[in-house]
Protein backbone atom coordinates (compact mmCIF):
# COMPACT_ATOMS: atom_id res chain seq x y z
CA ALA A 1 103.11 117.25 75.05
CA MET A 2 101.15 114.96 77.32
CA ASP A 3 98.11 115.89 79.20
CA PRO A 4 98.66 115.65 83.20
CA PRO A 5 96.38 112.99 84.65
CA ARG A 6 93.01 114.51 85.93
CA SER A 7 93.16 115.15 89.72
CA GLU A 8 90.16 112.50 90.47
CA ALA A 9 92.10 109.61 88.80
CA VAL A 10 95.18 110.60 91.15
CA ALA A 11 93.12 110.66 94.12
CA TYR A 12 91.87 107.18 93.27
CA ALA A 13 95.30 105.73 92.45
CA LEU A 14 96.52 107.29 95.78
CA ASP A 15 93.48 105.85 97.70
CA ARG A 16 94.14 102.13 96.10
CA LEU A 17 97.51 102.15 97.01
CA GLU A 18 96.73 103.23 100.77
CA LYS A 19 93.98 100.36 100.84
CA LEU A 20 96.44 97.89 99.85
CA GLY A 21 98.76 98.60 102.54
CA ALA A 22 101.29 100.08 99.87
CA LEU A 23 101.62 104.05 100.66
CA ARG A 24 101.21 105.82 103.55
CA VAL A 25 99.74 109.21 103.09
CA GLY A 26 99.66 112.29 105.43
CA ASP A 27 102.33 114.34 107.51
CA TYR A 28 105.06 112.00 108.96
CA GLY A 29 107.08 114.64 111.31
CA GLY A 30 105.77 117.51 110.01
CA ASP A 31 106.27 119.05 106.52
CA ALA A 32 109.51 119.03 104.43
CA ALA A 33 110.40 122.46 105.24
CA HIS A 34 110.64 121.73 108.91
CA GLY A 35 112.44 118.38 108.69
CA GLY A 36 109.26 116.15 108.07
CA SER A 37 108.39 113.65 105.24
CA GLY A 38 105.12 115.07 104.11
CA GLY A 39 102.83 113.40 101.49
CA GLU A 40 103.01 109.78 100.35
CA VAL A 41 105.41 107.70 101.82
CA LEU A 42 105.91 104.01 100.34
CA THR A 43 105.76 101.05 102.49
CA PRO A 44 107.93 98.16 102.60
CA LEU A 45 105.09 96.24 100.71
CA GLY A 46 105.00 99.24 98.14
CA ARG A 47 108.64 99.06 97.70
CA CYS A 48 108.58 95.44 96.98
CA LEU A 49 105.35 95.47 94.44
CA SER A 50 107.38 98.50 92.56
CA ARG A 51 109.59 95.72 91.46
CA LEU A 52 107.35 93.61 90.18
CA PRO A 53 105.84 94.33 86.38
CA LEU A 54 101.93 93.88 87.55
CA ASP A 55 99.13 95.88 89.02
CA PRO A 56 99.92 96.38 92.31
CA ALA A 57 96.91 94.26 93.72
CA THR A 58 97.80 91.36 91.58
CA GLY A 59 101.61 91.78 92.93
CA ARG A 60 100.29 91.61 96.26
CA MET A 61 98.38 88.23 95.64
CA LEU A 62 101.61 86.93 94.25
CA ILE A 63 103.26 87.91 97.72
CA MET A 64 100.72 86.35 99.60
CA GLY A 65 101.00 82.91 97.81
CA ALA A 66 104.69 82.99 98.49
CA VAL A 67 103.66 84.01 102.46
CA MET A 68 100.88 81.28 102.09
CA GLN A 69 103.44 78.77 100.34
CA CYS A 70 101.03 77.95 97.82
CA LEU A 71 102.67 80.20 94.96
CA ASP A 72 102.96 77.69 91.85
CA PRO A 73 99.30 78.20 91.00
CA VAL A 74 99.10 81.84 92.15
CA VAL A 75 102.08 82.90 90.01
CA THR A 76 100.48 80.70 86.99
CA ALA A 77 97.16 82.75 87.58
CA ALA A 78 99.13 86.23 87.72
CA ALA A 79 100.97 85.42 84.35
CA CYS A 80 97.23 84.29 82.86
CA PHE A 81 95.91 87.86 83.79
CA SER A 82 98.96 89.40 81.81
CA SER A 83 98.93 87.07 78.88
CA ARG A 84 96.14 86.83 75.85
CA ASN A 85 92.85 84.34 76.70
CA THR A 86 93.99 80.69 77.46
CA PHE A 87 90.86 79.47 75.76
CA TYR A 88 89.43 80.38 72.13
CA ASN A 89 85.71 79.40 70.84
CA PRO A 90 85.88 78.10 67.10
CA PRO A 91 83.23 79.36 64.95
CA GLY A 92 79.82 77.66 65.74
CA MET A 93 81.68 75.65 68.59
CA ARG A 94 80.78 78.05 71.76
CA GLU A 95 78.62 75.64 73.59
CA LYS A 96 81.43 72.64 73.50
CA ALA A 97 84.00 74.70 73.95
CA HIS A 98 82.18 76.24 77.11
CA GLN A 99 81.51 72.61 78.35
CA ILE A 100 85.67 71.70 78.11
CA ARG A 101 86.21 74.63 80.19
CA LYS A 102 84.08 73.31 82.59
CA SER A 103 85.58 69.86 82.44
CA PHE A 104 88.97 71.83 83.89
CA SER A 105 86.74 73.49 86.23
CA ASP A 106 82.88 74.42 87.32
CA SER A 107 83.83 77.05 89.88
CA SER A 108 86.28 79.15 89.23
CA ASP A 109 87.72 80.11 85.32
CA THR A 110 91.01 81.28 86.59
CA MET A 111 91.81 77.56 87.76
CA ALA A 112 90.61 76.41 84.35
CA GLN A 113 92.96 78.33 82.79
CA VAL A 114 95.72 77.42 85.82
CA ARG A 115 95.21 73.50 85.25
CA ALA A 116 94.66 74.02 81.08
CA TYR A 117 98.32 75.31 81.42
CA ASP A 118 99.45 72.49 84.09
CA GLU A 119 98.11 69.94 81.52
CA PHE A 120 99.52 71.30 78.36
CA TRP A 121 103.05 71.21 79.63
CA TYR A 122 102.70 67.99 81.51
CA ILE A 123 101.81 66.21 78.11
CA GLU A 124 104.75 68.16 76.41
CA ASN A 125 107.36 66.92 79.14
CA GLU A 126 106.05 63.31 79.08
CA ASP A 127 104.84 63.03 75.09
CA GLY A 128 106.80 65.86 73.26
CA TRP A 129 105.76 68.74 71.77
CA HIS A 130 103.27 67.34 69.14
CA ALA A 131 101.00 65.69 71.52
CA ALA A 132 100.70 68.81 73.49
CA CYS A 133 99.68 70.96 70.33
CA SER A 134 97.48 67.92 69.58
CA TRP A 135 95.75 67.85 72.95
CA ALA A 136 95.32 71.92 73.01
CA LYS A 137 93.47 71.70 69.73
CA ASP A 138 90.99 69.10 70.56
CA ASN A 139 90.36 70.89 74.01
CA TYR A 140 90.46 74.58 72.02
CA VAL A 141 93.52 75.80 74.23
CA SER A 142 95.73 78.67 72.96
CA ILE A 143 99.18 77.26 71.80
CA SER A 144 100.65 80.82 71.94
CA ALA A 145 98.98 82.01 75.27
CA MET A 146 100.27 78.50 76.54
CA ILE A 147 103.71 80.18 75.57
CA SER A 148 103.48 83.78 76.64
CA ILE A 149 102.07 82.45 80.30
CA LYS A 150 105.03 80.04 80.45
CA ALA A 151 106.95 83.38 79.51
CA VAL A 152 105.63 85.24 82.03
CA ARG A 153 105.75 82.87 84.78
CA SER A 154 109.68 82.64 84.35
CA GLN A 155 109.89 86.48 84.76
CA LEU A 156 107.82 86.60 87.72
CA LEU A 157 109.84 84.01 89.12
CA ASP A 158 112.92 85.54 88.46
CA GLU A 159 111.81 88.65 90.35
CA LEU A 160 110.42 87.29 93.31
CA LYS A 161 114.26 85.42 93.32
CA LYS A 162 115.96 88.91 93.10
CA ILE A 163 113.83 90.38 96.28
CA GLY A 164 114.28 87.18 98.14
CA LEU A 165 110.76 85.78 98.35
CA VAL A 166 111.28 82.52 96.40
CA ASP A 167 114.59 80.86 97.49
CA ALA A 168 117.15 80.13 94.49
CA SER A 169 117.19 76.32 96.11
CA ASP A 170 113.13 76.86 95.22
CA LEU A 171 114.02 77.31 91.32
CA THR A 172 115.62 75.28 88.40
CA ARG A 173 116.61 76.37 85.45
CA VAL A 174 114.72 75.57 82.61
CA GLY A 175 116.59 77.77 79.82
CA PHE A 176 119.10 80.83 79.69
CA LYS A 177 117.37 83.35 82.09
CA LYS A 178 114.32 81.24 82.39
CA TYR A 179 112.94 79.47 85.81
CA ALA A 180 110.37 77.04 86.80
CA LEU A 181 109.90 76.20 90.82
CA ARG A 182 110.89 72.89 92.14
CA SER A 183 107.69 70.56 92.88
CA ASP A 184 109.66 70.06 96.67
CA ALA A 185 109.96 73.87 96.80
CA THR A 186 109.33 75.33 100.41
CA VAL A 187 107.37 78.06 98.77
CA ASN A 188 104.60 75.34 97.59
CA ARG A 189 104.04 73.33 100.19
CA ASN A 190 100.24 74.20 100.39
CA ALA A 191 99.73 73.97 96.26
CA ASP A 192 97.97 71.43 96.40
CA ASN A 193 95.02 73.34 98.39
CA GLU A 194 92.84 74.30 95.89
CA MET A 195 90.59 76.23 98.53
CA LEU A 196 93.60 77.90 100.23
CA HIS A 197 94.70 79.31 96.61
CA GLY A 198 91.46 80.13 95.40
CA ALA A 199 91.60 82.17 98.85
CA VAL A 200 94.22 84.16 97.89
CA LEU A 201 93.07 85.08 94.64
CA ALA A 202 90.86 87.27 96.23
CA VAL A 203 94.08 89.58 97.22
CA GLY A 204 94.60 90.50 93.75
CA PHE A 205 90.89 91.98 93.55
CA PRO A 206 89.88 93.00 96.78
CA GLY A 207 87.12 95.27 95.59
CA ASN A 208 85.72 92.30 93.41
CA ILE A 209 83.53 90.73 95.46
CA SER A 210 79.68 90.17 94.43
CA SER A 211 76.80 87.98 96.66
CA ARG A 212 73.99 86.49 95.03
CA ARG A 213 70.70 88.66 96.09
CA GLN A 214 68.35 86.54 97.86
CA LEU A 215 65.18 88.37 96.13
CA GLY A 216 64.44 88.94 92.56
CA SER A 217 65.17 86.87 89.38
CA PHE A 218 67.80 83.83 89.48
CA GLY A 219 71.34 84.57 88.72
CA THR A 220 71.00 88.52 90.00
CA LEU A 221 74.30 89.63 91.68
CA ARG A 222 75.23 92.81 93.51
CA THR A 223 78.19 94.27 93.89
CA ARG A 224 79.57 97.31 96.26
CA THR A 225 78.90 99.60 93.33
CA GLU A 226 76.13 97.66 91.43
CA SER A 227 72.73 96.42 92.88
CA HIS A 228 71.94 94.38 89.79
CA SER A 229 74.75 92.36 87.70
CA GLU A 230 75.04 88.85 86.62
CA LEU A 231 77.58 86.16 85.95
CA HIS A 232 78.71 86.50 82.25
CA PRO A 233 77.68 83.53 80.24
CA SER A 234 81.03 82.87 79.16
CA SER A 235 82.00 81.87 82.89
CA VAL A 236 82.32 78.24 83.84
CA THR A 237 80.39 79.32 86.80
CA PHE A 238 77.32 80.30 84.83
CA HIS A 239 73.96 78.72 84.94
CA ARG A 240 70.76 79.81 82.98
CA LYS A 241 68.57 78.02 85.64
CA PRO A 242 68.80 76.86 89.06
CA PRO A 243 70.65 73.02 88.61
CA ARG A 244 69.19 70.23 90.05
CA GLY A 245 70.66 68.63 93.12
CA VAL A 246 73.51 71.40 93.23
CA LYS A 247 74.01 74.02 95.76
CA LEU A 248 75.16 77.11 94.22
CA SER A 249 77.90 79.61 95.89
CA SER A 250 76.22 82.98 97.33
CA TRP A 251 79.31 84.18 96.84
CA TYR A 252 81.83 85.34 93.74
CA LEU A 253 85.04 86.99 93.00
CA TYR A 254 85.24 88.47 89.39
CA ARG A 255 87.78 89.76 87.37
CA GLU A 256 86.03 92.70 85.31
CA MET A 257 82.92 94.33 85.35
CA VAL A 258 81.38 95.03 81.71
CA LEU A 259 78.50 96.81 80.28
CA SER A 260 76.55 95.55 77.26
CA SER A 261 73.46 94.71 77.26
CA GLN A 262 73.17 95.22 81.12
CA VAL A 263 76.09 94.70 83.83
CA PHE A 264 77.89 91.42 83.43
CA LEU A 265 81.14 89.89 85.74
CA ARG A 266 83.88 88.39 83.75
CA GLU A 267 86.50 85.62 85.01
CA CYS A 268 84.50 84.52 87.95
CA THR A 269 85.38 82.43 91.07
CA MET A 270 83.20 80.50 93.76
CA MET A 271 84.02 81.72 97.10
CA ARG A 272 82.83 80.23 100.72
CA PRO A 273 82.55 83.26 103.34
CA GLU A 274 85.45 81.80 105.38
CA GLN A 275 87.45 82.72 102.30
CA ILE A 276 86.77 86.05 101.93
CA VAL A 277 86.59 87.15 105.52
CA LEU A 278 90.56 85.85 105.78
CA PHE A 279 91.65 87.12 102.52
CA GLY A 280 88.91 89.50 100.71
CA GLY A 281 88.60 93.25 100.44
CA HIS A 282 90.39 96.05 101.99
CA LEU A 283 89.43 96.43 105.72
CA LEU A 284 87.64 94.23 108.50
CA GLU A 285 86.29 96.30 111.07
CA SER A 286 83.94 95.65 113.97
CA PHE A 287 80.87 97.42 115.42
CA ALA A 288 78.79 97.01 118.12
CA LYS A 289 75.41 95.99 117.50
CA GLN A 290 72.21 95.78 119.89
CA ASN A 291 70.37 92.58 120.24
CA PRO A 292 66.89 93.44 119.27
CA ALA A 293 65.78 90.86 122.26
CA GLY A 294 67.37 92.99 124.64
CA ASN A 295 69.94 95.49 125.67
CA VAL A 296 72.82 93.25 125.53
CA MET A 297 75.93 94.59 122.72
CA ARG A 298 77.22 91.94 120.36
CA PRO A 299 79.96 92.60 118.10
CA VAL A 300 79.40 92.50 114.14
CA ASP A 301 82.00 92.87 111.50
CA VAL A 302 81.50 94.64 108.33
CA LEU A 303 84.07 94.05 105.36
CA ASP A 304 84.32 97.28 103.23
CA ASP A 305 81.41 99.24 104.70
CA TRP A 306 78.71 96.55 102.86
CA ILE A 307 79.46 93.29 103.62
CA VAL A 308 78.22 92.10 107.28
CA ALA A 309 80.00 89.04 108.62
CA GLU A 310 78.24 87.02 111.19
CA SER A 311 78.31 83.60 112.36
CA PRO A 312 75.81 82.14 115.12
CA CYS A 313 78.49 81.40 116.93
CA ASP A 314 80.83 84.73 118.11
CA ASP A 315 83.91 82.55 118.52
CA THR A 316 84.12 82.01 114.89
CA MET A 317 84.37 85.92 113.96
CA SER A 318 86.66 86.11 116.18
CA VAL A 319 89.03 83.28 115.16
CA LEU A 320 88.79 84.17 111.72
CA ALA A 321 89.16 88.17 112.06
CA SER A 322 92.29 87.38 114.53
CA ALA A 323 93.60 85.01 111.64
CA ARG A 324 93.13 87.91 109.25
CA ARG A 325 95.07 90.14 111.14
CA ASP A 326 98.04 87.50 111.53
CA ILE A 327 98.13 86.77 107.92
CA ASN A 328 98.64 90.38 107.15
CA ALA A 329 101.09 90.71 109.93
CA ALA A 330 102.93 87.82 108.43
CA LEU A 331 102.78 89.41 104.68
CA GLU A 332 104.05 92.24 106.46
CA TYR A 333 107.18 90.82 108.23
CA LYS A 334 107.63 88.76 104.65
CA VAL A 335 108.12 91.88 102.70
CA MET A 336 110.68 93.45 105.27
CA TYR A 337 112.57 90.52 105.80
CA PRO A 338 112.06 88.50 102.52
CA ARG A 339 115.29 86.45 103.00
CA TYR A 340 114.21 84.64 106.22
CA PRO A 341 111.70 82.39 107.16
CA LEU A 342 108.32 83.38 108.95
CA PRO A 343 108.28 83.46 112.62
CA ASP A 344 106.98 80.03 114.15
CA GLU A 345 103.62 81.83 115.14
CA SER A 346 102.81 82.75 111.98
CA GLN A 347 103.82 79.70 110.66
CA ALA A 348 101.39 77.59 112.95
CA VAL A 349 98.67 80.34 111.83
CA ILE A 350 99.40 79.49 108.08
CA ASP A 351 99.33 75.80 108.65
CA SER A 352 95.79 76.27 110.89
CA ILE A 353 94.26 77.93 108.11
CA CYS A 354 95.33 75.02 105.21
CA ASN A 355 93.97 72.53 107.93
CA MET A 356 90.51 74.50 108.09
CA PHE A 357 90.36 74.59 104.05
CA ASP A 358 90.82 71.08 104.05
CA VAL A 359 88.01 70.05 106.01
CA LEU A 360 85.82 72.67 103.99
CA ASN A 361 87.14 71.19 100.88
CA ASP A 362 86.34 67.28 102.16
CA GLU A 363 82.45 69.04 102.99
CA ARG A 364 81.89 70.07 99.04
């Protein structure tokens, strides 16, 4: 007989689902014996996530990609998480393979995979299968991974269509029960905004945020649970020493944490503070803080009890915190009414966020 899961594991899973907004835990109208529901109750988001063959956080990221209308790169990223490695390292060619990966993206391992996938299938469509395979060999891209990612993408799009988050008119048939997004799809209006879909990745890993330590040796990062960790040398964001003339990011999103000779963070993405405040973490709370120069109390926003979000202008944080609430409200509306367009107010917020990311991207 199978052993039951440990109570600690069950408690952790319930807590995680509750933080994701997929589950409400507590008594609702009394216990079951007196007509109440009691226990745990799936939210509309939870019911939606239960239909996706993904980790719940990755599923929430996928739904957010549909809400923010940048679904194509997000669904590719979700498929990459469920498939084998996109790149491989031939014996004795590790450094060259690393430089090739950085040519796709030097700020995100996930985006490097997404761009490699897009390029492979673009070449296959334009020049044929043999040309695509030759390109993959030259760039150390796994052909079997490309095929696997495409199959998972089609499956995820099919599930989103069944749920109603993707309209059938936004899809095109590419085989028996296989689908691809149309380039002019409504859910792809903002797919070219790389800073936006980079921010949406944070929804898939709400607790996996790290910050560069101001004191200590170069490359040391702090996470919510670890005070000393480093980017894995295989990451495109890794630098052995400070590069000249390049300002490195202070914030990183990571997919997994591994322990070998020390704690390493793998598959990382550079993040801006605005991306983290809008999409990162589980809970952004506001507290009153006394000004050291006087008795004036000013609000301070804290994300997940360890990231202090401050700005020289109080209005900036107020606007970002309000936008975060509006984004989450749009997500809740979409999972309850997946076949209906978002309200004009929510669409206006999304358009404003896209415009802000366009400006920030131009400042890079």
